[in-house]
């Protein structure tokens, strides 16, 4: 396993990490024992960074990670997210009272005293421009609720706005073979400001595994069934915003390139 420094956090994290959305829910049927097996296997392989959110299974993902801490002595970092519990999901909801409530709930779920990395969870675009929101997060760092904070974004423009604030330690952004714009327009700016980058949906919700076909069906509670075109939450997350049939055709065109890649050892799936 390779490790790199995650931006301003100073954390040395594994370049392959564990995306814990699927173990929380909305990816079809899951069994907790299978989820725990995957988490344990990830640690066995050297993974030391897990990305989750308070809305993944309404906290179920966070609680499974807490169970992992009880069952293993290995040291690992956990990033969680806050904001998507708001209903309605508005910029005004990103205030001190709500953010504190979300963070304290995550700490209870994680059975932790401090969040290693708190990420704003794809808030409305105007939130990235509000100095007072970053000021609140700075206060929470001083208070000990957070060790560091970053943002999870939908667009490159949001990412560029966020990193203008000096204490933003990391940006989570959709990046895969379908979505290369971050490499072209964001990565250099992030490097200049020592901001870490976390790839969101690196496998385009499974499309880039090459295992899906035109005959593949998804369960009713799987976001690849009910959010294919952004009906339930942010357009662009499921299948990275690529039309399913177009994505399948693109995967076929990419297959020759995948055969040219060097073989890799078995590694945990990010589930995305």
PDB file of C-alpha atoms in Angstrom:
ATOM      1  CA  UNK A   1       0.000   0.000   0.000  1.00  0.00           C
ATOM      2  CA  UNK A   2       1.185   3.523  -0.766  1.00  0.00           C
ATOM      3  CA  UNK A   3       0.565   6.483   1.538  1.00  0.00           C
ATOM      4  CA  UNK A   4       0.411  10.222   0.923  1.00  0.00           C
ATOM      5  CA  UNK A   5      -0.098  13.310   3.044  1.00  0.00           C
ATOM      6  CA  UNK A   6      -3.721  14.469   2.898  1.00  0.00           C
ATOM      7  CA  UNK A   7      -3.407  18.207   2.416  1.00  0.00           C
ATOM      8  CA  UNK A   8      -3.166  20.347   5.519  1.00  0.00           C
ATOM      9  CA  UNK A   9      -4.303  17.522   7.795  1.00  0.00           C
ATOM     10  CA  UNK A  10      -0.802  16.050   7.941  1.00  0.00           C
ATOM     11  CA  UNK A  11      -2.392  12.581   7.914  1.00  0.00           C
ATOM     12  CA  UNK A  12      -0.446   9.932   6.024  1.00  0.00           C
ATOM     13  CA  UNK A  13      -3.320   8.087   4.361  1.00  0.00           C
ATOM     14  CA  UNK A  14      -3.537   5.101   2.050  1.00  0.00           C
ATOM     15  CA  UNK A  15      -3.943   5.984  -1.607  1.00  0.00           C
ATOM     16  CA  UNK A  16      -6.694   3.356  -1.787  1.00  0.00           C
ATOM     17  CA  UNK A  17      -9.292   4.096   0.859  1.00  0.00           C
ATOM     18  CA  UNK A  18     -12.650   2.675   1.883  1.00  0.00           C
ATOM     19  CA  UNK A  19     -15.785   4.469   0.692  1.00  0.00           C
ATOM     20  CA  UNK A  20     -18.474   3.595   3.225  1.00  0.00           C
ATOM     21  CA  UNK A  21     -21.598   4.782   1.420  1.00  0.00           C
ATOM     22  CA  UNK A  22     -22.632   1.298   0.314  1.00  0.00           C
ATOM     23  CA  UNK A  23     -22.413  -0.274   3.772  1.00  0.00           C
ATOM     24  CA  UNK A  24     -24.900   2.307   5.027  1.00  0.00           C
ATOM     25  CA  UNK A  25     -27.569   1.659   2.418  1.00  0.00           C
ATOM     26  CA  UNK A  26     -29.121   2.758  -0.902  1.00  0.00           C
ATOM     27  CA  UNK A  27     -26.990   0.276  -2.847  1.00  0.00           C
ATOM     28  CA  UNK A  28     -29.394  -2.633  -2.623  1.00  0.00           C
ATOM     29  CA  UNK A  29     -29.446  -5.301   0.060  1.00  0.00           C
ATOM     30  CA  UNK A  30     -26.435  -5.439   2.357  1.00  0.00           C
ATOM     31  CA  UNK A  31     -25.559  -7.602   5.337  1.00  0.00           C
ATOM     32  CA  UNK A  32     -23.680  -6.118   8.259  1.00  0.00           C
ATOM     33  CA  UNK A  33     -21.452  -9.156   8.537  1.00  0.00           C
ATOM     34  CA  UNK A  34     -20.409  -8.761   4.901  1.00  0.00           C
ATOM     35  CA  UNK A  35     -19.769  -5.074   5.512  1.00  0.00           C
ATOM     36  CA  UNK A  36     -17.642  -5.827   8.556  1.00  0.00           C
ATOM     37  CA  UNK A  37     -15.698  -8.455   6.618  1.00  0.00           C
ATOM     38  CA  UNK A  38     -14.942  -5.842   3.943  1.00  0.00           C
ATOM     39  CA  UNK A  39     -13.840  -3.300   6.546  1.00  0.00           C
ATOM     40  CA  UNK A  40     -11.564  -5.798   8.266  1.00  0.00           C
ATOM     41  CA  UNK A  41     -10.115  -6.886   4.934  1.00  0.00           C
ATOM     42  CA  UNK A  42      -9.406  -3.269   4.047  1.00  0.00           C
ATOM     43  CA  UNK A  43      -7.378  -2.807   7.235  1.00  0.00           C
ATOM     44  CA  UNK A  44      -5.579  -6.083   6.556  1.00  0.00           C
ATOM     45  CA  UNK A  45      -4.468  -4.690   3.191  1.00  0.00           C
ATOM     46  CA  UNK A  46      -3.133  -1.466   4.674  1.00  0.00           C
ATOM     47  CA  UNK A  47      -6.106   0.866   4.219  1.00  0.00           C
ATOM     48  CA  UNK A  48      -6.117   3.481   6.974  1.00  0.00           C
ATOM     49  CA  UNK A  49      -8.687   6.004   5.711  1.00  0.00           C
ATOM     50  CA  UNK A  50     -12.469   5.536   5.656  1.00  0.00           C
ATOM     51  CA  UNK A  51     -14.889   8.027   4.120  1.00  0.00           C
ATOM     52  CA  UNK A  52     -18.491   8.096   5.315  1.00  0.00           C
ATOM     53  CA  UNK A  53     -21.363  10.518   5.978  1.00  0.00           C
ATOM     54  CA  UNK A  54     -24.065  11.004   8.555  1.00  0.00           C
ATOM     55  CA  UNK A  55     -26.780  10.296   5.956  1.00  0.00           C
ATOM     56  CA  UNK A  56     -25.364   6.965   4.791  1.00  0.00           C
ATOM     57  CA  UNK A  57     -28.048   4.717   6.195  1.00  0.00           C
ATOM     58  CA  UNK A  58     -29.066   7.501   8.581  1.00  0.00           C
ATOM     59  CA  UNK A  59     -25.860   6.947  10.551  1.00  0.00           C
ATOM     60  CA  UNK A  60     -25.653   3.177  10.079  1.00  0.00           C
ATOM     61  CA  UNK A  61     -22.378   3.449   8.166  1.00  0.00           C
ATOM     62  CA  UNK A  62     -20.835   5.508  10.967  1.00  0.00           C
ATOM     63  CA  UNK A  63     -21.990   2.975  13.557  1.00  0.00           C
ATOM     64  CA  UNK A  64     -20.388   0.107  11.660  1.00  0.00           C
ATOM     65  CA  UNK A  65     -17.122   2.036  11.652  1.00  0.00           C
ATOM     66  CA  UNK A  66     -17.441   2.452  15.412  1.00  0.00           C
ATOM     67  CA  UNK A  67     -17.832  -1.311  15.656  1.00  0.00           C
ATOM     68  CA  UNK A  68     -14.652  -1.711  13.612  1.00  0.00           C
ATOM     69  CA  UNK A  69     -12.771   0.448  16.122  1.00  0.00           C
ATOM     70  CA  UNK A  70     -13.988  -1.812  18.919  1.00  0.00           C
ATOM     71  CA  UNK A  71     -12.903  -4.940  17.068  1.00  0.00           C
ATOM     72  CA  UNK A  72      -9.480  -3.765  15.871  1.00  0.00           C
ATOM     73  CA  UNK A  73      -6.523  -2.072  17.501  1.00  0.00           C
ATOM     74  CA  UNK A  74      -5.267  -0.682  14.182  1.00  0.00           C
ATOM     75  CA  UNK A  75      -5.091   3.081  13.876  1.00  0.00           C
ATOM     76  CA  UNK A  76      -7.118   4.599  11.028  1.00  0.00           C
ATOM     77  CA  UNK A  77      -8.652   7.933  10.080  1.00  0.00           C
ATOM     78  CA  UNK A  78     -12.347   8.586   9.503  1.00  0.00           C
ATOM     79  CA  UNK A  79     -13.791  11.368   7.391  1.00  0.00           C
ATOM     80  CA  UNK A  80     -17.502  12.035   7.704  1.00  0.00           C
ATOM     81  CA  UNK A  81     -19.807  14.649   6.215  1.00  0.00           C
ATOM     82  CA  UNK A  82     -22.511  16.993   7.443  1.00  0.00           C
ATOM     83  CA  UNK A  83     -25.272  19.069   5.924  1.00  0.00           C
ATOM     84  CA  UNK A  84     -27.479  16.710   3.967  1.00  0.00           C
ATOM     85  CA  UNK A  85     -29.719  16.069   6.959  1.00  0.00           C
ATOM     86  CA  UNK A  86     -31.167  19.523   6.375  1.00  0.00           C
ATOM     87  CA  UNK A  87     -34.729  19.531   5.068  1.00  0.00           C
ATOM     88  CA  UNK A  88     -35.050  21.694   3.135  1.00  0.00           C
ATOM     89  CA  UNK A  89     -31.413  21.653   2.106  1.00  0.00           C
ATOM     90  CA  UNK A  90     -30.737  25.395   2.023  1.00  0.00           C
ATOM     91  CA  UNK A  91     -27.698  27.605   2.511  1.00  0.00           C
ATOM     92  CA  UNK A  92     -29.307  29.196   5.572  1.00  0.00           C
ATOM     93  CA  UNK A  93     -29.277  25.804   7.279  1.00  0.00           C
ATOM     94  CA  UNK A  94     -25.473  25.796   7.405  1.00  0.00           C
ATOM     95  CA  UNK A  95     -25.413  27.644  10.712  1.00  0.00           C
ATOM     96  CA  UNK A  96     -23.654  27.054  14.030  1.00  0.00           C
ATOM     97  CA  UNK A  97     -26.582  25.333  15.731  1.00  0.00           C
ATOM     98  CA  UNK A  98     -27.264  22.856  12.935  1.00  0.00           C
ATOM     99  CA  UNK A  99     -23.635  22.049  12.212  1.00  0.00           C
ATOM    100  CA  UNK A 100     -22.915  21.449  15.899  1.00  0.00           C
ATOM    101  CA  UNK A 101     -25.932  19.149  16.111  1.00  0.00           C
ATOM    102  CA  UNK A 102     -24.829  17.152  13.074  1.00  0.00           C
ATOM    103  CA  UNK A 103     -21.241  16.831  14.303  1.00  0.00           C
ATOM    104  CA  UNK A 104     -22.241  15.776  17.800  1.00  0.00           C
ATOM    105  CA  UNK A 105     -24.574  13.143  16.342  1.00  0.00           C
ATOM    106  CA  UNK A 106     -21.737  11.786  14.190  1.00  0.00           C
ATOM    107  CA  UNK A 107     -19.453  11.669  17.213  1.00  0.00           C
ATOM    108  CA  UNK A 108     -22.042   9.585  19.051  1.00  0.00           C
ATOM    109  CA  UNK A 109     -22.403   7.264  16.064  1.00  0.00           C
ATOM    110  CA  UNK A 110     -18.629   6.935  15.690  1.00  0.00           C
ATOM    111  CA  UNK A 111     -18.119   6.616  19.451  1.00  0.00           C
ATOM    112  CA  UNK A 112     -15.401   9.224  19.155  1.00  0.00           C
ATOM    113  CA  UNK A 113     -14.461  12.465  20.885  1.00  0.00           C
ATOM    114  CA  UNK A 114     -13.193  14.262  17.774  1.00  0.00           C
ATOM    115  CA  UNK A 115     -13.908  13.983  14.059  1.00  0.00           C
ATOM    116  CA  UNK A 116     -10.668  13.418  12.119  1.00  0.00           C
ATOM    117  CA  UNK A 117     -12.027  15.198   9.026  1.00  0.00           C
ATOM    118  CA  UNK A 118     -15.435  16.843   8.694  1.00  0.00           C
ATOM    119  CA  UNK A 119     -16.604  17.655   5.173  1.00  0.00           C
ATOM    120  CA  UNK A 120     -19.482  19.905   4.209  1.00  0.00           C
ATOM    121  CA  UNK A 121     -21.676  17.545   2.210  1.00  0.00           C
ATOM    122  CA  UNK A 122     -22.293  19.149  -1.193  1.00  0.00           C
ATOM    123  CA  UNK A 123     -24.068  22.242   0.143  1.00  0.00           C
ATOM    124  CA  UNK A 124     -25.758  24.822  -2.081  1.00  0.00           C
ATOM    125  CA  UNK A 125     -23.109  26.684  -4.079  1.00  0.00           C
ATOM    126  CA  UNK A 126     -23.478  29.939  -2.149  1.00  0.00           C
ATOM    127  CA  UNK A 127     -22.316  28.233   1.070  1.00  0.00           C
ATOM    128  CA  UNK A 128     -18.771  28.002  -0.320  1.00  0.00           C
ATOM    129  CA  UNK A 129     -18.640  31.808  -0.462  1.00  0.00           C
ATOM    130  CA  UNK A 130     -19.808  32.428   3.126  1.00  0.00           C
ATOM    131  CA  UNK A 131     -16.885  33.311   5.373  1.00  0.00           C
ATOM    132  CA  UNK A 132     -18.982  32.783   8.484  1.00  0.00           C
ATOM    133  CA  UNK A 133     -19.395  29.067   7.738  1.00  0.00           C
ATOM    134  CA  UNK A 134     -15.621  28.546   7.709  1.00  0.00           C
ATOM    135  CA  UNK A 135     -15.393  30.643  10.858  1.00  0.00           C
ATOM    136  CA  UNK A 136     -17.817  28.287  12.582  1.00  0.00           C
ATOM    137  CA  UNK A 137     -15.732  25.294  11.525  1.00  0.00           C
ATOM    138  CA  UNK A 138     -12.579  27.033  12.779  1.00  0.00           C
ATOM    139  CA  UNK A 139     -14.287  27.476  16.140  1.00  0.00           C
ATOM    140  CA  UNK A 140     -15.159  23.782  16.229  1.00  0.00           C
ATOM    141  CA  UNK A 141     -11.505  22.899  15.570  1.00  0.00           C
ATOM    142  CA  UNK A 142     -10.418  25.111  18.470  1.00  0.00           C
ATOM    143  CA  UNK A 143     -13.110  23.529  20.619  1.00  0.00           C
ATOM    144  CA  UNK A 144     -11.859  20.029  19.826  1.00  0.00           C
ATOM    145  CA  UNK A 145     -14.932  18.761  17.975  1.00  0.00           C
ATOM    146  CA  UNK A 146     -12.896  18.544  14.748  1.00  0.00           C
ATOM    147  CA  UNK A 147      -9.250  17.981  13.927  1.00  0.00           C
ATOM    148  CA  UNK A 148      -9.638  19.293  10.403  1.00  0.00           C
ATOM    149  CA  UNK A 149     -12.311  20.142   7.869  1.00  0.00           C
ATOM    150  CA  UNK A 150     -12.848  20.152   4.134  1.00  0.00           C
ATOM    151  CA  UNK A 151     -15.628  20.151   1.563  1.00  0.00           C
ATOM    152  CA  UNK A 152     -17.327  17.647  -0.705  1.00  0.00           C
ATOM    153  CA  UNK A 153     -18.303  19.386  -3.935  1.00  0.00           C
ATOM    154  CA  UNK A 154     -20.246  18.894  -7.140  1.00  0.00           C
ATOM    155  CA  UNK A 155     -18.289  21.235  -9.427  1.00  0.00           C
ATOM    156  CA  UNK A 156     -14.786  22.494 -10.081  1.00  0.00           C
ATOM    157  CA  UNK A 157     -15.969  26.077  -9.543  1.00  0.00           C
ATOM    158  CA  UNK A 158     -17.190  25.177  -6.047  1.00  0.00           C
ATOM    159  CA  UNK A 159     -13.845  23.544  -5.308  1.00  0.00           C
ATOM    160  CA  UNK A 160     -11.901  26.592  -6.459  1.00  0.00           C
ATOM    161  CA  UNK A 161     -14.061  28.866  -4.317  1.00  0.00           C
ATOM    162  CA  UNK A 162     -13.657  26.680  -1.238  1.00  0.00           C
ATOM    163  CA  UNK A 163      -9.862  26.549  -1.330  1.00  0.00           C
ATOM    164  CA  UNK A 164      -9.664  30.328  -1.198  1.00  0.00           C
ATOM    165  CA  UNK A 165     -10.336  29.807   2.519  1.00  0.00           C
ATOM    166  CA  UNK A 166      -6.986  29.023   4.093  1.00  0.00           C
ATOM    167  CA  UNK A 167      -8.058  26.338   6.574  1.00  0.00           C
ATOM    168  CA  UNK A 168      -9.851  24.092   4.080  1.00  0.00           C
ATOM    169  CA  UNK A 169      -7.698  20.976   4.328  1.00  0.00           C
ATOM    170  CA  UNK A 170      -9.246  18.811   1.619  1.00  0.00           C
ATOM    171  CA  UNK A 171     -11.696  18.704  -1.261  1.00  0.00           C
ATOM    172  CA  UNK A 172     -13.683  15.651  -2.254  1.00  0.00           C
ATOM    173  CA  UNK A 173     -14.632  15.861  -5.927  1.00  0.00           C
ATOM    174  CA  UNK A 174     -15.989  13.500  -8.578  1.00  0.00           C
ATOM    175  CA  UNK A 175     -13.005  12.254 -10.539  1.00  0.00           C
ATOM    176  CA  UNK A 176     -12.849   9.281 -12.872  1.00  0.00           C
ATOM    177  CA  UNK A 177     -12.477   8.433 -16.561  1.00  0.00           C
ATOM    178  CA  UNK A 178     -15.832  10.104 -17.235  1.00  0.00           C
ATOM    179  CA  UNK A 179     -15.055  13.255 -15.271  1.00  0.00           C
ATOM    180  CA  UNK A 180     -11.536  14.515 -16.006  1.00  0.00           C
ATOM    181  CA  UNK A 181     -12.163  18.237 -15.618  1.00  0.00           C
ATOM    182  CA  UNK A 182     -10.732  18.349 -12.052  1.00  0.00           C
ATOM    183  CA  UNK A 183      -7.340  17.200 -13.342  1.00  0.00           C
ATOM    184  CA  UNK A 184      -7.408  19.878 -16.003  1.00  0.00           C
ATOM    185  CA  UNK A 185      -8.707  22.826 -13.961  1.00  0.00           C
ATOM    186  CA  UNK A 186      -8.385  22.127 -10.232  1.00  0.00           C
ATOM    187  CA  UNK A 187      -5.549  19.827  -9.206  1.00  0.00           C
ATOM    188  CA  UNK A 188      -2.758  22.356  -9.793  1.00  0.00           C
ATOM    189  CA  UNK A 189      -4.528  24.980  -7.675  1.00  0.00           C
ATOM    190  CA  UNK A 190      -5.099  22.448  -4.899  1.00  0.00           C
ATOM    191  CA  UNK A 191      -1.433  21.447  -4.941  1.00  0.00           C
ATOM    192  CA  UNK A 192      -0.358  25.085  -4.736  1.00  0.00           C
ATOM    193  CA  UNK A 193      -2.475  25.575  -1.619  1.00  0.00           C
ATOM    194  CA  UNK A 194      -1.571  22.205  -0.057  1.00  0.00           C
ATOM    195  CA  UNK A 195      -5.174  21.033  -0.235  1.00  0.00           C
ATOM    196  CA  UNK A 196      -5.754  17.267  -0.242  1.00  0.00           C
ATOM    197  CA  UNK A 197      -7.926  15.663  -2.917  1.00  0.00           C
ATOM    198  CA  UNK A 198     -10.336  12.792  -2.271  1.00  0.00           C
ATOM    199  CA  UNK A 199     -11.851  11.203  -5.378  1.00  0.00           C
ATOM    200  CA  UNK A 200     -15.624  10.799  -5.255  1.00  0.00           C
ATOM    201  CA  UNK A 201     -17.360   7.944  -7.100  1.00  0.00           C
ATOM    202  CA  UNK A 202     -14.068   6.856  -8.731  1.00  0.00           C
ATOM    203  CA  UNK A 203     -15.812   3.891 -10.359  1.00  0.00           C
ATOM    204  CA  UNK A 204     -18.856   5.889 -11.543  1.00  0.00           C
ATOM    205  CA  UNK A 205     -21.269   3.917  -9.360  1.00  0.00           C
ATOM    206  CA  UNK A 206     -19.897   0.662 -10.710  1.00  0.00           C
ATOM    207  CA  UNK A 207     -19.978   1.490 -14.414  1.00  0.00           C
ATOM    208  CA  UNK A 208     -16.189   1.614 -14.627  1.00  0.00           C
ATOM    209  CA  UNK A 209     -15.801  -1.849 -13.100  1.00  0.00           C
ATOM    210  CA  UNK A 210     -16.846  -3.292 -16.459  1.00  0.00           C
ATOM    211  CA  UNK A 211     -19.242  -5.651 -14.663  1.00  0.00           C
ATOM    212  CA  UNK A 212     -22.487  -3.880 -15.592  1.00  0.00           C
ATOM    213  CA  UNK A 213     -24.366  -4.572 -18.810  1.00  0.00           C
ATOM    214  CA  UNK A 214     -27.528  -3.469 -20.558  1.00  0.00           C
ATOM    215  CA  UNK A 215     -29.340  -6.322 -18.795  1.00  0.00           C
ATOM    216  CA  UNK A 216     -28.187  -5.368 -15.295  1.00  0.00           C
ATOM    217  CA  UNK A 217     -31.040  -4.545 -12.911  1.00  0.00           C
ATOM    218  CA  UNK A 218     -30.875  -2.778  -9.563  1.00  0.00           C
ATOM    219  CA  UNK A 219     -32.968  -3.227  -6.445  1.00  0.00           C
ATOM    220  CA  UNK A 220     -35.681  -0.725  -5.548  1.00  0.00           C
ATOM    221  CA  UNK A 221     -33.617   0.882  -2.760  1.00  0.00           C
ATOM    222  CA  UNK A 222     -30.476   1.148  -4.904  1.00  0.00           C
ATOM    223  CA  UNK A 223     -29.732   4.735  -5.949  1.00  0.00           C
ATOM    224  CA  UNK A 224     -28.695   3.407  -9.360  1.00  0.00           C
ATOM    225  CA  UNK A 225     -32.361   2.547  -9.804  1.00  0.00           C
ATOM    226  CA  UNK A 226     -34.159   5.523  -8.256  1.00  0.00           C
ATOM    227  CA  UNK A 227     -31.637   8.323  -8.809  1.00  0.00           C
ATOM    228  CA  UNK A 228     -30.338   7.515 -12.268  1.00  0.00           C
ATOM    229  CA  UNK A 229     -31.119  11.004 -13.552  1.00  0.00           C
ATOM    230  CA  UNK A 230     -30.829  12.914 -10.278  1.00  0.00           C
ATOM    231  CA  UNK A 231     -34.455  12.515  -9.220  1.00  0.00           C
ATOM    232  CA  UNK A 232     -33.700  11.911  -5.527  1.00  0.00           C
ATOM    233  CA  UNK A 233     -30.472  13.820  -4.895  1.00  0.00           C
ATOM    234  CA  UNK A 234     -27.764  15.705  -6.713  1.00  0.00           C
ATOM    235  CA  UNK A 235     -27.701  15.196 -10.449  1.00  0.00           C
ATOM    236  CA  UNK A 236     -24.283  13.959 -11.453  1.00  0.00           C
ATOM    237  CA  UNK A 237     -23.560  11.633  -8.526  1.00  0.00           C
ATOM    238  CA  UNK A 238     -25.155   8.411  -9.774  1.00  0.00           C
ATOM    239  CA  UNK A 239     -23.063   7.100 -12.686  1.00  0.00           C
ATOM    240  CA  UNK A 240     -21.174  10.438 -12.471  1.00  0.00           C
ATOM    241  CA  UNK A 241     -24.021  12.066 -14.368  1.00  0.00           C
ATOM    242  CA  UNK A 242     -23.390   9.958 -17.461  1.00  0.00           C
ATOM    243  CA  UNK A 243     -26.380   8.402 -19.233  1.00  0.00           C
ATOM    244  CA  UNK A 244     -26.280   4.669 -18.491  1.00  0.00           C
ATOM    245  CA  UNK A 245     -26.255   3.495 -22.105  1.00  0.00           C
ATOM    246  CA  UNK A 246     -23.652   6.103 -23.052  1.00  0.00           C
ATOM    247  CA  UNK A 247     -21.557   4.986 -20.096  1.00  0.00           C
ATOM    248  CA  UNK A 248     -21.727   1.336 -21.141  1.00  0.00           C
ATOM    249  CA  UNK A 249     -20.580   2.270 -24.638  1.00  0.00           C
ATOM    250  CA  UNK A 250     -17.697   4.309 -23.202  1.00  0.00           C
ATOM    251  CA  UNK A 251     -16.625   1.379 -21.024  1.00  0.00           C
ATOM    252  CA  UNK A 252     -16.389  -0.819 -24.105  1.00  0.00           C
ATOM    253  CA  UNK A 253     -14.119   1.746 -25.733  1.00  0.00           C
ATOM    254  CA  UNK A 254     -11.950   1.825 -22.588  1.00  0.00           C
ATOM    255  CA  UNK A 255     -11.505  -1.958 -22.356  1.00  0.00           C
ATOM    256  CA  UNK A 256      -8.377  -2.090 -24.547  1.00  0.00           C
ATOM    257  CA  UNK A 257      -6.724   0.445 -22.252  1.00  0.00           C
ATOM    258  CA  UNK A 258      -7.566  -1.594 -19.156  1.00  0.00           C
ATOM    259  CA  UNK A 259      -5.811  -4.619 -20.663  1.00  0.00           C
ATOM    260  CA  UNK A 260      -2.674  -2.514 -21.032  1.00  0.00           C
ATOM    261  CA  UNK A 261      -2.577  -1.683 -17.326  1.00  0.00           C
ATOM    262  CA  UNK A 262      -0.217  -3.693 -15.090  1.00  0.00           C
ATOM    263  CA  UNK A 263      -1.907  -6.362 -12.935  1.00  0.00           C
ATOM    264  CA  UNK A 264      -2.747  -5.263  -9.407  1.00  0.00           C
ATOM    265  CA  UNK A 265      -3.153  -7.106  -6.190  1.00  0.00           C
ATOM    266  CA  UNK A 266      -6.623  -7.600  -4.777  1.00  0.00           C
ATOM    267  CA  UNK A 267      -7.837  -4.439  -3.085  1.00  0.00           C
ATOM    268  CA  UNK A 268     -10.996  -3.312  -1.293  1.00  0.00           C
ATOM    269  CA  UNK A 269     -13.685  -1.657  -3.378  1.00  0.00           C
ATOM    270  CA  UNK A 270     -14.732   1.881  -2.556  1.00  0.00           C
ATOM    271  CA  UNK A 271     -18.265   0.769  -3.369  1.00  0.00           C
ATOM    272  CA  UNK A 272     -18.812   3.612  -5.767  1.00  0.00           C
TER     273      UNK A 272
END
